[in-house]
mmCIF file of C-alpha atoms in Angstrom:
data_model
loop_
_atom_site.group_PDB
_atom_site.id
_atom_site.type_symbol
_atom_site.label_atom_id
_atom_site.label_comp_id
_atom_site.label_asym_id
_atom_site.label_seq_id
_atom_site.Cartn_x
_atom_site.Cartn_y
_atom_site.Cartn_z
ATOM 1 C CA UNK I 629 138.275 137.458 87.511
ATOM 2 C CA UNK I 630 136.445 135.319 85.173
ATOM 3 C CA UNK I 631 133.180 133.863 86.661
ATOM 4 C CA UNK I 632 132.932 130.076 87.469
ATOM 5 C CA UNK I 633 129.978 128.529 85.794
ATOM 6 C CA UNK I 634 128.508 125.430 86.682
ATOM 7 C CA UNK I 635 126.834 123.191 84.023
ATOM 8 C CA UNK I 636 124.785 120.577 84.729
ATOM 9 C CA UNK I 637 125.177 117.272 82.744
ATOM 10 C CA UNK I 638 122.871 114.257 81.255
ATOM 11 C CA UNK I 639 123.292 111.020 82.959
ATOM 12 C CA UNK I 640 122.922 107.939 81.135
ATOM 13 C CA UNK I 641 121.188 105.051 82.960
ATOM 14 C CA UNK I 642 122.697 106.241 86.236
ATOM 15 C CA UNK I 643 126.443 105.189 85.122
ATOM 16 C CA UNK I 644 127.704 107.949 82.893
ATOM 17 C CA UNK I 645 127.775 111.461 82.768
ATOM 18 C CA UNK I 646 127.502 112.925 79.503
ATOM 19 C CA UNK I 647 127.853 117.002 77.938
ATOM 20 C CA UNK I 648 127.884 118.264 74.592
ATOM 21 C CA UNK I 649 131.213 120.288 74.208
ATOM 22 C CA UNK I 650 129.380 123.258 72.642
ATOM 23 C CA UNK I 651 128.098 123.949 76.341
ATOM 24 C CA UNK I 652 131.761 124.239 77.431
ATOM 25 C CA UNK I 653 132.997 125.939 74.709
ATOM 26 C CA UNK I 654 130.149 128.609 74.587
ATOM 27 C CA UNK I 655 130.683 129.607 78.296
ATOM 28 C CA UNK I 656 134.439 129.924 77.694
ATOM 29 C CA UNK I 657 133.952 131.933 74.879
ATOM 30 C CA UNK I 658 131.728 134.174 76.503
ATOM 31 C CA UNK I 659 134.335 134.902 79.158
ATOM 32 C CA UNK I 660 133.463 131.851 82.098
ATOM 33 C CA UNK I 661 135.217 129.325 83.595
ATOM 34 C CA UNK I 662 133.030 125.902 83.187
ATOM 35 C CA UNK I 663 132.611 123.329 85.926
ATOM 36 C CA UNK I 664 130.508 119.935 85.286
ATOM 37 C CA UNK I 665 128.242 119.282 88.485
ATOM 38 C CA UNK I 666 127.757 115.891 88.693
ATOM 39 C CA UNK I 667 124.616 113.919 90.335
ATOM 40 C CA UNK I 668 125.029 112.855 93.742
ATOM 41 C CA UNK I 669 126.073 115.743 95.619
ATOM 42 C CA UNK I 670 122.414 116.996 96.834
ATOM 43 C CA UNK I 671 123.691 116.974 100.235
ATOM 44 C CA UNK I 672 126.629 119.456 99.247
ATOM 45 C CA UNK I 673 124.260 121.960 97.170
ATOM 46 C CA UNK I 674 124.477 124.991 99.378
ATOM 47 C CA UNK I 675 128.669 124.653 99.307
ATOM 48 C CA UNK I 676 128.727 124.439 95.555
ATOM 49 C CA UNK I 677 126.092 127.211 94.989
ATOM 50 C CA UNK I 678 128.721 129.468 96.984
ATOM 51 C CA UNK I 679 131.366 128.623 94.983
ATOM 52 C CA UNK I 680 129.909 129.288 91.242
ATOM 53 C CA UNK I 681 128.793 132.418 90.214
ATOM 54 C CA UNK I 682 126.511 131.311 87.615
ATOM 55 C CA UNK I 683 124.866 127.835 86.472
ATOM 56 C CA UNK I 684 123.790 126.686 83.007
ATOM 57 C CA UNK I 685 120.805 123.807 83.082
ATOM 58 C CA UNK I 686 121.794 121.744 80.197
ATOM 59 C CA UNK I 687 119.391 119.949 77.885
ATOM 60 C CA UNK I 688 119.124 115.898 78.148
ATOM 61 C CA UNK I 689 116.671 113.275 78.842
ATOM 62 C CA UNK I 690 113.026 113.517 80.238
ATOM 63 C CA UNK I 691 111.756 114.533 83.563
ATOM 64 C CA UNK I 692 109.816 112.651 86.228
ATOM 65 C CA UNK I 693 106.397 113.911 85.706
ATOM 66 C CA UNK I 694 105.329 112.931 89.634
ATOM 67 C CA UNK I 695 107.497 116.036 90.227
ATOM 68 C CA UNK I 696 104.602 117.851 89.394
ATOM 69 C CA UNK I 697 101.916 115.459 89.896
ATOM 70 C CA UNK I 698 101.320 113.303 87.062
ATOM 71 C CA UNK I 699 101.957 109.640 86.358
ATOM 72 C CA UNK I 700 104.200 108.672 83.110
ATOM 73 C CA UNK I 701 102.715 109.382 79.773
ATOM 74 C CA UNK I 702 102.917 106.316 77.484
ATOM 75 C CA UNK I 703 105.342 108.386 75.319
ATOM 76 C CA UNK I 704 107.519 109.526 78.066
ATOM 77 C CA UNK I 705 111.357 108.804 77.638
ATOM 78 C CA UNK I 706 114.323 107.772 79.925
ATOM 79 C CA UNK I 707 114.167 109.723 83.126
ATOM 80 C CA UNK I 708 117.151 110.551 85.695
ATOM 81 C CA UNK I 709 115.523 111.168 89.198
ATOM 82 C CA UNK I 710 119.267 112.143 90.662
ATOM 83 C CA UNK I 711 119.332 114.570 88.129
ATOM 84 C CA UNK I 712 116.053 115.876 88.373
ATOM 85 C CA UNK I 713 116.497 116.008 92.598
ATOM 86 C CA UNK I 714 120.018 117.826 92.192
ATOM 87 C CA UNK I 715 118.470 120.556 89.743
ATOM 88 C CA UNK I 716 115.626 121.353 91.621
ATOM 89 C CA UNK I 717 117.721 121.807 94.762
ATOM 90 C CA UNK I 718 120.336 124.062 92.352
ATOM 91 C CA UNK I 719 117.430 126.357 91.280
ATOM 92 C CA UNK I 720 116.029 126.773 94.705
ATOM 93 C CA UNK I 721 119.129 128.042 96.024
ATOM 94 C CA UNK I 722 120.062 130.036 93.105
ATOM 95 C CA UNK I 723 116.634 131.801 93.182
ATOM 96 C CA UNK I 724 116.774 132.423 96.937
ATOM 97 C CA UNK I 725 120.536 134.050 96.275
ATOM 98 C CA UNK I 726 119.298 135.844 92.928
ATOM 99 C CA UNK I 727 122.204 134.102 90.924
ATOM 100 C CA UNK I 728 122.130 133.864 87.314
ATOM 101 C CA UNK I 729 120.528 130.746 85.414
ATOM 102 C CA UNK I 730 120.788 130.169 81.858
ATOM 103 C CA UNK I 731 118.174 127.202 81.339
ATOM 104 C CA UNK I 732 118.405 125.528 77.770
ATOM 105 C CA UNK I 733 115.865 122.955 76.702
ATOM 106 C CA UNK I 734 115.209 120.311 79.390
ATOM 107 C CA UNK I 735 116.459 123.010 81.562
ATOM 108 C CA UNK I 736 113.710 125.303 80.732
ATOM 109 C CA UNK I 737 111.544 122.668 81.971
ATOM 110 C CA UNK I 738 113.116 121.929 85.201
ATOM 111 C CA UNK I 739 113.185 125.550 85.804
ATOM 112 C CA UNK I 740 109.389 125.716 85.505
ATOM 113 C CA UNK I 741 108.794 122.861 87.627
ATOM 114 C CA UNK I 742 111.246 123.641 90.484
ATOM 115 C CA UNK I 743 109.039 126.832 90.606
ATOM 116 C CA UNK I 744 105.737 125.264 90.671
ATOM 117 C CA UNK I 745 104.704 125.046 86.989
ATOM 118 C CA UNK I 746 104.296 121.996 84.974
ATOM 119 C CA UNK I 747 104.804 120.718 81.285
ATOM 120 C CA UNK I 748 103.892 118.516 78.487
ATOM 121 C CA UNK I 749 105.469 114.742 78.977
ATOM 122 C CA UNK I 750 104.700 114.398 75.131
ATOM 123 C CA UNK I 751 103.786 117.625 73.043
ATOM 124 C CA UNK I 752 102.435 115.663 70.168
ATOM 125 C CA UNK I 753 100.100 113.724 71.765
ATOM 126 C CA UNK I 754 98.895 115.868 74.665
ATOM 127 C CA UNK I 755 98.218 119.088 72.323
ATOM 128 C CA UNK I 756 95.153 119.571 70.336
ATOM 129 C CA UNK I 757 96.923 122.149 67.719
ATOM 130 C CA UNK I 758 98.934 121.149 64.486
ATOM 131 C CA UNK I 759 102.369 121.190 65.825
ATOM 132 C CA UNK I 760 105.764 121.801 64.073
ATOM 133 C CA UNK I 761 108.501 119.583 63.867
ATOM 134 C CA UNK I 762 110.205 120.362 67.154
ATOM 135 C CA UNK I 763 112.746 117.504 67.056
ATOM 136 C CA UNK I 764 114.527 118.439 63.905
ATOM 137 C CA UNK I 765 116.181 115.984 61.505
ATOM 138 C CA UNK I 766 119.243 118.007 60.895
ATOM 139 C CA UNK I 767 122.464 119.136 62.541
ATOM 140 C CA UNK I 768 122.352 120.925 65.951
ATOM 141 C CA UNK I 769 123.519 124.100 64.138
ATOM 142 C CA UNK I 770 120.485 124.362 61.607
ATOM 143 C CA UNK I 771 117.985 126.934 61.993
ATOM 144 C CA UNK I 772 114.484 124.888 62.138
ATOM 145 C CA UNK I 773 111.823 127.312 63.001
ATOM 146 C CA UNK I 774 110.904 130.827 64.085
ATOM 147 C CA UNK I 775 110.172 132.315 67.799
ATOM 148 C CA UNK I 776 108.359 135.016 68.487
ATOM 149 C CA UNK I 777 109.399 136.929 71.316
ATOM 150 C CA UNK I 778 107.719 139.454 73.713
ATOM 151 C CA UNK I 779 108.529 143.194 73.563
ATOM 152 C CA UNK I 780 110.312 144.535 76.567
ATOM 153 C CA UNK I 781 111.564 141.403 77.505
ATOM 154 C CA UNK I 782 114.982 140.470 78.688
ATOM 155 C CA UNK I 783 115.343 138.118 75.941
ATOM 156 C CA UNK I 784 114.248 140.734 73.274
ATOM 157 C CA UNK I 785 116.838 143.388 75.003
ATOM 158 C CA UNK I 786 119.319 140.547 74.168
ATOM 159 C CA UNK I 787 118.332 139.694 70.803
ATOM 160 C CA UNK I 788 117.387 143.003 69.539
ATOM 161 C CA UNK I 789 114.436 142.001 67.766
ATOM 162 C CA UNK I 790 111.206 140.177 68.282
ATOM 163 C CA UNK I 791 111.740 137.449 65.633
ATOM 164 C CA UNK I 792 114.531 134.933 64.589
ATOM 165 C CA UNK I 793 115.115 131.258 63.526
ATOM 166 C CA UNK I 794 116.228 128.671 66.250
ATOM 167 C CA UNK I 795 117.033 125.199 66.229
ATOM 168 C CA UNK I 796 114.832 122.437 67.945
ATOM 169 C CA UNK I 797 115.415 119.101 69.559
ATOM 170 C CA UNK I 798 112.387 118.458 72.245
ATOM 171 C CA UNK I 799 109.047 116.425 72.638
ATOM 172 C CA UNK I 800 108.246 117.899 76.150
ATOM 173 C CA UNK I 801 107.620 121.612 76.670
ATOM 174 C CA UNK I 802 106.586 124.117 79.675
ATOM 175 C CA UNK I 803 102.867 124.115 79.742
ATOM 176 C CA UNK I 804 101.740 126.444 82.992
ATOM 177 C CA UNK I 805 104.274 129.082 83.983
ATOM 178 C CA UNK I 806 104.057 130.151 87.596
ATOM 179 C CA UNK I 807 105.251 133.411 89.231
ATOM 180 C CA UNK I 808 107.887 134.946 89.245
ATOM 181 C CA UNK I 809 108.322 133.429 85.704
ATOM 182 C CA UNK I 810 106.680 135.094 82.474
ATOM 183 C CA UNK I 811 106.399 133.622 78.983
ATOM 184 C CA UNK I 812 108.289 135.662 76.837
ATOM 185 C CA UNK I 813 108.830 133.735 73.582
ATOM 186 C CA UNK I 814 106.462 131.328 71.691
ATOM 187 C CA UNK I 815 106.680 129.254 68.151
ATOM 188 C CA UNK I 816 104.231 129.821 65.520
ATOM 189 C CA UNK I 817 102.049 127.079 66.988
ATOM 190 C CA UNK I 818 101.870 128.167 70.455
ATOM 191 C CA UNK I 819 104.500 125.739 72.056
ATOM 192 C CA UNK I 820 106.470 127.948 74.630
ATOM 193 C CA UNK I 821 110.036 128.655 73.721
ATOM 194 C CA UNK I 822 111.344 130.799 76.588
ATOM 195 C CA UNK I 823 110.583 132.140 79.937
ATOM 196 C CA UNK I 824 112.269 134.353 82.332
ATOM 197 C CA UNK I 825 111.946 135.884 85.756
ATOM 198 C CA UNK I 826 110.181 139.041 86.610
ATOM 199 C CA UNK I 827 112.157 139.527 90.203
ATOM 200 C CA UNK I 828 115.606 138.199 89.584
ATOM 201 C CA UNK I 829 118.633 139.920 87.725
ATOM 202 C CA UNK I 830 119.088 137.257 85.180
ATOM 203 C CA UNK I 831 117.063 133.983 85.053
ATOM 204 C CA UNK I 832 116.419 133.005 81.448
ATOM 205 C CA UNK I 833 114.927 129.629 79.958
ATOM 206 C CA UNK I 834 115.150 128.956 76.349
ATOM 207 C CA UNK I 835 113.401 125.771 74.502
ATOM 208 C CA UNK I 836 116.453 125.783 71.952
ATOM 209 C CA UNK I 837 119.880 125.023 71.815
ATOM 210 C CA UNK I 838 121.857 128.388 71.792
ATOM 211 C CA UNK I 839 125.067 126.655 72.551
ATOM 212 C CA UNK I 840 125.786 125.230 68.875
ATOM 213 C CA UNK I 841 124.685 128.575 67.169
ATOM 214 C CA UNK I 842 126.743 130.333 69.588
ATOM 215 C CA UNK I 843 129.802 128.406 68.135
ATOM 216 C CA UNK I 844 128.729 128.899 64.548
ATOM 217 C CA UNK I 845 128.653 132.669 65.129
ATOM 218 C CA UNK I 846 125.100 133.509 65.523
ATOM 219 C CA UNK I 847 124.849 136.895 67.009
ATOM 220 C CA UNK I 848 121.777 136.400 69.149
ATOM 221 C CA UNK I 849 123.035 133.154 70.573
ATOM 222 C CA UNK I 850 126.455 134.843 71.303
ATOM 223 C CA UNK I 851 124.383 137.478 72.765
ATOM 224 C CA UNK I 852 122.681 135.094 75.359
ATOM 225 C CA UNK I 853 125.655 133.605 76.747
ATOM 226 C CA UNK I 854 127.680 137.022 76.713
ATOM 227 C CA UNK I 855 124.636 138.506 78.680
ATOM 228 C CA UNK I 856 124.524 135.925 81.097
ATOM 229 C CA UNK I 857 128.417 135.827 81.995
ATOM 230 C CA UNK I 858 128.070 139.510 82.285
ATOM 231 C CA UNK I 859 125.181 139.008 84.743
ATOM 232 C CA UNK I 860 127.474 136.494 86.883
ATOM 233 C CA UNK I 861 130.134 139.149 87.287
ATOM 234 C CA UNK I 862 127.884 141.375 89.311
#
């Protein structure tokens, strides 16, 4: 039996769900059956979590900063409170049940926030360092900058190396990481690029977008999805 993988979707102004097809195809290619999770089913989260074997927290818009005790920064973009509440509820249930999570771009941020961490609302105006271009002006499958991976991490075991290039489409980023999560990859400018749990079988968040790279035959991106699907079988 193939595992059923829930994928959260972007919500535009609370009237349209959108999800890039490469999330769906990357899950299919790795051996999973994708199911899009809509906003508005918070009351039924327990039932949904019981029915799916893993969840992909996809990319999308910005996150409500009041979730981590801040008011909106002037450079905060469009938010979706309904999506925020749904994903936080799903994350809590998945962590409690030790079910696999793959969190991508926005996903890594909401994963960290759900655990009690926080994030930069806008890295360019809130960082004192000179930053790379993290919102690349190129196609989704273009490799933009390098990430440096911690040795003996889950991500290193998947990638088989401690440095590789990724794509990049964000202006927000994880800031303070709390237990059970640890930082396992950074860009050369110090921006956090990956976190993972030290207490769960497979909970990995990455700041880049491996889904278009996986479909472009990038072996590390394909391995991320394959290892995730493997974990969903157990």
